[in-house]
Amino acid sequence: MTLPGTTDALPTRPQHTFRSVFPVLALCWLAVFFDGMDVNIYGAVMPHMLEDDGLGLTTSTAGTIGSWTTFGMLIGALTAGNVTDWLGRRPVLACSMTLFSIGSALCAMAGTTTLFGAGRFIAGLGLGGLMPLCLAMVMEFAPPRRAALTTGLLMTSYHAGGMAATVLGLTVAPSAGWRWVFWAGVLPAMIAVPLLLKLLPESPGVLLSRGQRKQADQVADRYGLPRPTAVASPAAGARGRLDAVLALFRPESRWATPLLWLASFCGLLLVYGVSTWLPTMMKASGYGMTSSVSFLLVINAGGIVGMLIAGRAADRFGPVRVSAIWFTLTAVGALLLKSHLSLGLTYAVVAVTGVWLFSAQVMVYATSNSLYRDSERATGLGWVTGVGRAGAVVGPSLVGTLASNGSESWGFIAFALAGVTGAIAIALVPAAGRLGSRARTGPVPETVPTDA
């Protein structure tokens, strides 16, 4: 029996554990797997593309095209983060995957670098929207006090996809040509999109913001989540979109938000700079073609291990501390790679650098989860990833410019500087949050991270 004016009694439902939300995690894992595969395909086949006289690709043009991809990601991330609470996360996620499948198909058919670049830009639009959507979903469905670990588990799929791209680059590209590797990027539209539309639940917070209280409660009950409240749901309409962006600069996050953006800039400069150019840089350093492409496989394998380690460490020590240390260690690894070490030692350095490099950026996302309120999470993640995409634009272009001048080794110096800057920026986030809290005039809605 329920009291007048109250909601219906809660039905029997599963406990909020990894098992109860496994379908959501699995579907988002699949989506990010294809994201990682598409991002790493370009770097895996670039040495072969540079040798294709018919395409006319040069090192300078290759860097520019890499920046077109990440510029598309920037637009996609900023757009998706602001429309997902209006249109729904599931349809926007399906559209994102369809877009980068179309872009990959254009790349496979391209006869000129201009058409190839257009394909990469379209793929970037889809890729940019996919990551913040999946992150927002898994953070919303994550078990209590397991947001960082859940984020780390999700991002292992990015590196699994990167390893799959490298295997395709090592096996398919030499025998069948680089174009067939890009045809593999059409698989998401054929495999993942139908599964997402049929099986992925909509966000309870988004459903509540549309006035669909019954559906929101049903989804929450099915997966063992707390039923959403009005304060946890995003505001509807154009005014709600604007308010969500302005809320990122409320007193508690006014100074922390720009620092998160800077850390994300540095992290994504590293991620996309390395993913695009590592094989070519290592080949220029004197390693063979097979070894150079294999380094991309090894660094992504290290990335999977790093996600598991960083997720558990962050749940215990806090994502800020882990991210700052990981950024610093990435800088050390980049400097070591500048030296021409023995092949076995180089493989080891590449592997451990992968452990630190990718999860440093993911812990920036985990930090944003503790900084922003539930109603701001999708927008906050969209802007952290979107503004950070500027770094993803700079990374491939910068190293491409260096490569065209025969100075690939200076790319490792640029990566080291990005690591140090990212470490400083993320380490200052808790102090910035405390500074903003002292300046506020109202109550603090949620605590800011204080684990620096």
Coordinates of C-alpha atoms in Angstrom, one line a residue:
M1 CA 0.0 0.0 0.0
T2 CA 1.3 3.5 -0.8
L3 CA 0.6 6.8 0.9
P4 CA -1.3 9.5 -1.0
G5 CA 0.9 11.8 -3.0
T6 CA 3.8 9.3 -3.1
T7 CA 5.1 7.2 -6.0
D8 CA 4.4 3.5 -6.3
A9 CA 6.2 1.2 -4.1
L10 CA 9.5 0.0 -5.5
P11 CA 9.2 -3.5 -7.1
T12 CA 11.6 -6.3 -6.4
R13 CA 14.7 -5.5 -8.5
P14 CA 18.3 -6.6 -8.9
Q15 CA 21.1 -5.2 -6.8
H16 CA 23.1 -2.4 -8.4
T17 CA 26.2 -4.4 -9.3
F18 CA 28.3 -5.1 -12.4
R19 CA 26.1 -8.1 -13.2
S20 CA 22.9 -6.0 -13.2
V21 CA 24.3 -3.4 -15.6
F22 CA 26.4 -5.8 -17.7
P23 CA 24.2 -5.4 -20.9
V24 CA 24.8 -1.7 -20.9
L25 CA 28.5 -2.1 -20.3
A26 CA 28.8 -4.8 -23.0
L27 CA 27.0 -2.7 -25.6
C28 CA 29.0 0.4 -24.9
W29 CA 32.2 -1.7 -24.9
L30 CA 31.3 -2.9 -28.4
A31 CA 30.7 0.7 -29.6
V32 CA 34.0 1.9 -28.2
F33 CA 35.8 -1.2 -29.7
F34 CA 34.9 0.0 -33.2
D35 CA 35.9 3.6 -32.2
G36 CA 39.3 2.4 -31.3
M37 CA 39.6 0.3 -34.4
D38 CA 38.7 3.2 -36.7
V39 CA 41.0 5.7 -34.9
N40 CA 44.0 3.3 -35.1
I41 CA 43.4 2.1 -38.7
Y42 CA 44.9 5.3 -40.1
G43 CA 48.2 4.9 -38.2
A44 CA 48.4 1.2 -38.9
V45 CA 48.2 1.6 -42.7
M46 CA 49.9 5.0 -43.1
P47 CA 53.3 3.5 -44.0
H48 CA 51.6 1.5 -46.8
M49 CA 49.6 4.5 -47.9
L50 CA 52.7 6.7 -48.2
E51 CA 54.1 4.1 -50.6
D52 CA 51.0 4.2 -52.8
D53 CA 52.0 6.5 -55.6
G54 CA 48.4 6.5 -57.0
L55 CA 47.0 8.2 -53.9
G56 CA 49.7 10.8 -53.7
L57 CA 49.9 11.0 -49.9
T58 CA 52.9 12.8 -48.4
T59 CA 53.9 13.0 -44.7
S60 CA 52.7 16.7 -44.6
T61 CA 49.4 15.8 -46.1
A62 CA 49.0 12.8 -43.9
G63 CA 49.3 15.0 -40.8
T64 CA 46.8 17.5 -42.2
I65 CA 44.3 14.7 -42.9
G66 CA 44.8 13.4 -39.3
S67 CA 43.9 16.8 -38.1
W68 CA 40.8 16.8 -40.3
T69 CA 39.7 13.6 -38.5
T70 CA 40.1 15.1 -35.1
F71 CA 38.5 18.4 -36.1
G72 CA 35.5 16.4 -37.0
M73 CA 35.7 14.7 -33.6
L74 CA 35.8 18.1 -31.9
I75 CA 32.5 19.2 -33.7
G76 CA 31.0 15.8 -33.1
A77 CA 31.8 15.8 -29.4
L78 CA 30.5 19.3 -28.8
T79 CA 27.3 18.7 -30.8
A80 CA 26.5 15.3 -29.3
G81 CA 27.1 16.5 -25.7
N82 CA 24.4 19.2 -26.2
V83 CA 21.8 17.3 -28.2
T84 CA 21.9 13.9 -26.5
D85 CA 19.7 14.9 -23.6
W86 CA 17.2 16.3 -26.1
L87 CA 17.1 13.5 -28.7
G88 CA 18.1 10.7 -26.4
R89 CA 21.4 8.9 -26.0
R90 CA 20.5 5.7 -27.9
P91 CA 19.6 7.3 -31.2
V92 CA 22.5 9.8 -31.2
L93 CA 24.9 6.9 -30.4
A94 CA 23.5 4.9 -33.4
C95 CA 23.8 8.0 -35.6
S96 CA 27.4 8.5 -34.5
M97 CA 28.3 4.9 -35.4
T98 CA 26.6 5.1 -38.8
L99 CA 28.5 8.3 -39.6
F100 CA 31.9 6.9 -39.0
S101 CA 31.0 3.8 -41.0
I102 CA 30.0 6.0 -43.9
G103 CA 33.3 7.9 -43.5
S104 CA 35.3 4.7 -43.5
A105 CA 33.6 3.5 -46.7
L106 CA 34.5 6.8 -48.4
C107 CA 38.1 6.3 -47.4
A108 CA 38.2 2.8 -48.9
M109 CA 36.9 4.2 -52.2
A110 CA 38.9 7.4 -52.3
G111 CA 41.0 8.0 -55.4
T112 CA 42.4 11.4 -54.2
T113 CA 43.7 12.7 -50.9
T114 CA 40.9 15.3 -50.8
L115 CA 38.2 12.6 -51.0
F116 CA 40.1 10.5 -48.4
G117 CA 40.3 13.5 -46.1
A118 CA 36.6 14.1 -46.5
G119 CA 36.0 10.5 -45.5
R120 CA 38.1 10.9 -42.4
F121 CA 36.3 14.2 -41.5
I122 CA 32.9 12.5 -41.7
A123 CA 34.3 9.5 -39.7
G124 CA 35.5 12.1 -37.1
L125 CA 32.1 13.6 -36.7
G126 CA 30.7 10.2 -35.7
L127 CA 33.7 9.2 -33.5
G128 CA 33.6 12.5 -31.6
G129 CA 30.0 12.0 -30.5
L130 CA 30.4 8.3 -29.6
M131 CA 33.0 8.5 -26.8
P132 CA 31.2 11.1 -24.5
L133 CA 27.9 9.3 -25.0
C134 CA 29.3 5.9 -24.0
L135 CA 31.2 7.5 -21.1
A136 CA 28.0 9.2 -19.8
M137 CA 26.0 6.0 -20.1
V138 CA 28.5 3.8 -18.2
M139 CA 29.0 6.4 -15.5
E140 CA 25.2 6.7 -15.0
F141 CA 24.8 2.9 -14.8
A142 CA 28.0 2.3 -12.9
P143 CA 27.7 0.5 -9.5
P144 CA 28.3 2.8 -6.5
R145 CA 31.9 4.0 -6.0
R146 CA 33.0 2.1 -9.1
A147 CA 32.8 4.9 -11.7
A148 CA 36.5 5.0 -12.3
L149 CA 36.9 1.2 -12.6
T150 CA 33.8 1.1 -14.9
T151 CA 35.3 3.8 -17.1
G152 CA 38.6 1.8 -17.2
L153 CA 36.8 -1.4 -18.2
L154 CA 35.0 0.5 -20.9
M155 CA 38.2 1.9 -22.3
T156 CA 39.9 -1.4 -22.6
S157 CA 37.7 -1.8 -25.7
Y158 CA 39.3 1.2 -27.3
H159 CA 42.6 -0.6 -27.1
A160 CA 41.2 -3.9 -28.1
G161 CA 39.9 -2.1 -31.2
G162 CA 43.3 -0.6 -31.7
M163 CA 45.0 -4.0 -31.6
A164 CA 42.4 -5.3 -34.1
A165 CA 43.3 -2.4 -36.4
T166 CA 47.0 -3.2 -36.1
V167 CA 46.5 -6.8 -36.9
L168 CA 44.6 -5.8 -40.0
G169 CA 47.4 -3.4 -40.9
L170 CA 50.0 -6.2 -40.5
T171 CA 48.0 -9.0 -42.3
V172 CA 45.5 -7.5 -44.7
A173 CA 47.3 -4.3 -45.9
P174 CA 50.5 -6.0 -47.2
S175 CA 48.6 -8.6 -49.2
A176 CA 45.3 -7.1 -50.2
G177 CA 46.1 -3.4 -49.9
W178 CA 45.3 -0.6 -47.4
R179 CA 41.8 0.0 -48.8
W180 CA 40.5 -3.3 -47.5
V181 CA 41.4 -2.3 -44.0
F182 CA 39.1 0.7 -44.2
W183 CA 36.3 -1.5 -45.5
A184 CA 36.4 -3.2 -42.0
G185 CA 35.3 0.2 -40.7
V186 CA 31.8 -0.4 -42.3
L187 CA 31.1 -3.3 -39.8
P188 CA 29.7 -1.0 -37.0
A189 CA 26.8 0.0 -39.2
M190 CA 26.1 -3.7 -39.9
I191 CA 26.7 -5.2 -36.5
A192 CA 26.7 -2.7 -33.7
V193 CA 23.9 -0.3 -34.7
P194 CA 21.1 -2.9 -34.9
L195 CA 22.2 -4.2 -31.5
L196 CA 22.3 -0.8 -29.9
L197 CA 18.8 0.2 -31.2
K198 CA 17.3 -3.1 -30.0
L199 CA 19.0 -3.7 -26.7
L200 CA 20.5 -0.5 -25.2
P201 CA 18.3 1.1 -22.7
E202 CA 17.7 4.9 -22.7
S203 CA 19.1 7.0 -19.9
P204 CA 16.6 7.2 -17.0
G205 CA 17.6 10.9 -16.5
V206 CA 16.9 11.7 -20.1
L207 CA 13.5 9.9 -20.0
L208 CA 12.6 11.9 -16.8
S209 CA 13.6 15.2 -18.5
R210 CA 11.0 14.4 -21.2
G211 CA 8.3 13.8 -18.7
Q212 CA 8.4 10.0 -19.1
R213 CA 8.5 9.2 -15.4
K214 CA 7.0 5.7 -15.7
Q215 CA 9.6 4.7 -18.4
A216 CA 12.4 6.2 -16.4
D217 CA 11.5 4.3 -13.3
Q218 CA 11.1 1.1 -15.2
V219 CA 14.6 1.3 -16.7
A220 CA 16.1 2.2 -13.3
D221 CA 14.3 -0.7 -11.6
R222 CA 15.3 -3.2 -14.3
Y223 CA 19.0 -2.4 -13.9
G224 CA 19.1 -1.8 -10.1
L225 CA 19.6 1.9 -10.3
P226 CA 18.2 4.5 -8.0
R227 CA 15.1 6.1 -9.5
P228 CA 16.1 9.5 -11.1
T229 CA 15.0 12.7 -9.5
A230 CA 14.3 16.1 -11.1
V231 CA 17.7 17.5 -10.0
A232 CA 19.5 14.6 -11.6
S233 CA 17.8 15.0 -15.0
P234 CA 18.9 17.5 -17.7
A235 CA 16.6 20.4 -18.4
A236 CA 14.6 20.2 -21.7
G237 CA 14.6 22.6 -24.6
A238 CA 17.1 25.0 -26.0
R239 CA 17.2 26.9 -22.7
G240 CA 18.1 23.7 -21.0
R241 CA 21.0 23.2 -23.4
L242 CA 22.3 26.6 -22.6
D243 CA 21.8 26.3 -18.9
A244 CA 23.7 23.0 -19.0
V245 CA 26.7 24.7 -20.5
L246 CA 26.6 27.6 -18.1
A247 CA 26.3 25.2 -15.2
L248 CA 29.9 24.0 -16.0
F249 CA 31.0 27.4 -14.7
R250 CA 29.0 27.5 -11.5
P251 CA 31.3 28.6 -8.5
E252 CA 32.3 25.0 -7.6
S253 CA 33.6 24.2 -11.1
R254 CA 34.4 27.7 -12.5
W255 CA 38.2 27.3 -12.2
A256 CA 38.3 23.5 -12.4
T257 CA 36.6 23.3 -15.8
P258 CA 39.3 25.1 -17.8
L259 CA 41.9 22.9 -16.1
L260 CA 40.0 19.8 -17.1
W261 CA 39.9 21.1 -20.6
L262 CA 43.7 21.7 -20.6
A263 CA 44.4 18.3 -19.2
S264 CA 42.1 16.8 -21.9
F265 CA 43.9 18.8 -24.6
C266 CA 47.2 17.3 -23.5
G267 CA 45.8 13.8 -23.1
L268 CA 44.2 13.7 -26.5
L269 CA 47.2 15.3 -28.2
L270 CA 49.2 12.3 -26.8
V271 CA 46.5 9.7 -27.7
Y272 CA 45.9 10.8 -31.3
G273 CA 49.5 11.9 -32.0
V274 CA 50.8 8.5 -30.9
S275 CA 48.0 6.5 -32.6
T276 CA 48.6 8.3 -35.9
W277 CA 52.3 8.6 -36.0
L278 CA 54.0 6.0 -33.8
P279 CA 54.7 3.4 -36.7
T280 CA 56.0 6.1 -39.0
M281 CA 58.1 7.7 -36.3
M282 CA 59.6 4.4 -35.3
K283 CA 60.3 3.5 -38.9
A284 CA 62.1 6.8 -39.3
S285 CA 64.2 5.9 -36.2
G286 CA 65.6 2.9 -38.0
Y287 CA 63.2 0.1 -37.2
G288 CA 61.8 -2.2 -39.9
M289 CA 58.3 -1.9 -41.3
T290 CA 56.8 -4.9 -39.4
S291 CA 58.4 -3.9 -36.1
S292 CA 57.2 -0.3 -36.6
V293 CA 53.6 -1.3 -37.1
S294 CA 53.9 -3.9 -34.3
F295 CA 54.7 -1.1 -31.8
L296 CA 51.1 0.1 -32.3
L297 CA 49.9 -3.3 -31.3
V298 CA 52.1 -3.4 -28.2
I299 CA 51.2 0.1 -27.0
N300 CA 47.5 -0.7 -27.2
A301 CA 48.1 -4.0 -25.3
G302 CA 49.8 -1.9 -22.6
G303 CA 46.8 0.4 -22.7
I304 CA 44.4 -2.4 -21.8
V305 CA 46.6 -3.3 -18.8
G306 CA 46.7 0.3 -17.9
M307 CA 43.0 0.8 -17.9
L308 CA 42.5 -2.1 -15.5
I309 CA 45.3 -0.9 -13.1
A310 CA 44.2 2.8 -13.3
G311 CA 40.6 2.0 -12.7
R312 CA 41.2 0.1 -9.5
A313 CA 43.9 2.6 -8.3
A314 CA 41.5 5.5 -9.0
D315 CA 38.7 4.0 -7.0
R316 CA 41.1 3.7 -4.1
F317 CA 43.3 6.8 -4.4
G318 CA 41.2 9.1 -6.6
P319 CA 41.4 9.8 -10.4
V320 CA 43.2 13.1 -10.0
R321 CA 46.2 11.6 -8.3
V322 CA 46.4 8.6 -10.7
S323 CA 46.0 10.8 -13.8
A324 CA 48.8 13.2 -12.6
I325 CA 51.2 10.4 -12.0
W326 CA 50.3 8.6 -15.2
F327 CA 50.9 11.8 -17.2
T328 CA 54.3 12.2 -15.7
L329 CA 55.3 8.7 -16.4
T330 CA 54.1 9.1 -20.0
A331 CA 56.5 12.0 -20.4
V332 CA 59.4 9.8 -19.1
G333 CA 58.4 7.1 -21.6
A334 CA 58.3 9.5 -24.5
L335 CA 61.8 10.7 -23.7
L336 CA 63.1 7.1 -23.5
L337 CA 61.6 6.3 -26.9
K338 CA 63.6 9.2 -28.4
S339 CA 66.7 7.1 -27.8
H340 CA 67.4 4.3 -30.2
L341 CA 67.3 1.3 -27.8
S342 CA 67.6 -2.3 -28.6
L343 CA 64.5 -3.8 -30.2
G344 CA 63.6 -5.9 -27.1
L345 CA 64.0 -2.9 -24.7
T346 CA 62.1 -0.7 -27.1
Y347 CA 59.2 -3.1 -27.1
A348 CA 59.2 -3.0 -23.3
V349 CA 59.3 0.8 -23.1
V350 CA 56.5 1.1 -25.6
A351 CA 54.4 -1.4 -23.6
V352 CA 54.8 0.4 -20.3
T353 CA 54.2 3.8 -21.9
G354 CA 50.9 2.4 -23.2
V355 CA 50.0 1.5 -19.6
W356 CA 50.3 5.1 -18.6
L357 CA 49.5 7.1 -21.7
F358 CA 45.9 6.2 -22.5
S359 CA 44.6 5.8 -19.0
A360 CA 46.0 9.2 -18.0
Q361 CA 43.4 10.7 -20.3
V362 CA 40.6 8.4 -19.1
M363 CA 41.2 9.4 -15.5
V364 CA 40.5 13.0 -16.7
Y365 CA 37.0 11.8 -17.7
A366 CA 36.6 10.1 -14.3
T367 CA 37.6 13.3 -12.6
S368 CA 34.8 15.2 -14.5
N369 CA 32.4 12.6 -13.2
S370 CA 33.1 13.6 -9.6
L371 CA 33.1 17.3 -10.5
Y372 CA 29.8 17.7 -12.4
R373 CA 26.3 16.9 -11.2
D374 CA 24.2 14.2 -12.8
S375 CA 22.3 16.8 -14.9
E376 CA 25.5 18.2 -16.2
R377 CA 27.4 15.0 -16.8
A378 CA 26.7 14.5 -20.5
T379 CA 27.3 18.1 -21.3
G380 CA 30.4 18.3 -19.1
L381 CA 31.9 15.2 -20.7
G382 CA 31.0 16.4 -24.1
W383 CA 32.9 19.7 -23.5
V384 CA 35.9 18.0 -21.8
T385 CA 36.3 15.7 -24.8
G386 CA 35.3 18.3 -27.3
V387 CA 37.7 21.0 -26.2
G388 CA 40.3 18.3 -25.7
R389 CA 39.9 17.4 -29.4
A390 CA 41.8 20.5 -30.1
G391 CA 44.8 18.6 -28.8
A392 CA 43.8 15.7 -31.0
V393 CA 43.9 18.2 -34.0
V394 CA 47.3 19.6 -33.0
G395 CA 49.0 16.3 -32.3
P396 CA 48.8 14.7 -35.8
S397 CA 49.4 18.0 -37.5
L398 CA 52.4 18.9 -35.4
V399 CA 54.1 15.6 -35.8
G400 CA 53.2 15.7 -39.5
T401 CA 55.0 19.0 -39.9
L402 CA 58.0 17.7 -38.1
A403 CA 58.0 14.6 -40.2
S404 CA 57.9 16.6 -43.4
N405 CA 61.1 18.3 -42.3
G406 CA 62.8 15.1 -41.4
S407 CA 62.5 15.8 -37.6
E408 CA 60.3 13.0 -36.5
S409 CA 62.3 12.5 -33.3
W410 CA 61.3 15.9 -32.0
G411 CA 57.8 14.5 -31.9
F412 CA 58.8 12.5 -28.8
I413 CA 59.9 15.8 -27.1
A414 CA 56.5 17.3 -27.9
F415 CA 54.8 14.3 -26.4
A416 CA 56.9 14.6 -23.2
L417 CA 56.0 18.3 -22.9
A418 CA 52.3 17.4 -23.3
G419 CA 52.6 14.8 -20.5
V420 CA 54.2 17.3 -18.1
T421 CA 51.6 20.0 -18.8
G422 CA 48.7 17.5 -18.4
A423 CA 50.1 16.4 -15.1
I424 CA 50.2 20.0 -13.7
A425 CA 46.7 20.8 -15.0
I426 CA 44.9 17.8 -13.6
A427 CA 46.8 18.1 -10.3
L428 CA 45.5 21.6 -9.8
V429 CA 41.8 20.6 -10.2
P430 CA 41.1 19.9 -6.5
A431 CA 42.6 23.2 -5.4
A432 CA 40.5 25.0 -8.1
G433 CA 37.4 23.3 -6.9
R434 CA 38.1 24.4 -3.3
L435 CA 38.7 27.9 -4.5
G436 CA 35.4 28.0 -6.3
S437 CA 33.6 26.5 -3.3
R438 CA 34.9 29.3 -1.0
A439 CA 33.6 31.9 -3.5
R440 CA 30.1 30.4 -3.7
T441 CA 27.1 32.0 -2.1
G442 CA 24.7 29.0 -2.0
P443 CA 25.0 25.3 -0.8
V444 CA 27.3 22.9 -2.6
P445 CA 25.2 20.5 -4.6
E446 CA 27.9 17.8 -4.8
T447 CA 31.4 17.6 -3.5
V448 CA 34.4 18.3 -5.8
P449 CA 37.3 15.9 -6.1
T450 CA 39.8 16.4 -3.3
D451 CA 42.3 13.6 -3.9
A452 CA 45.3 15.5 -5.3

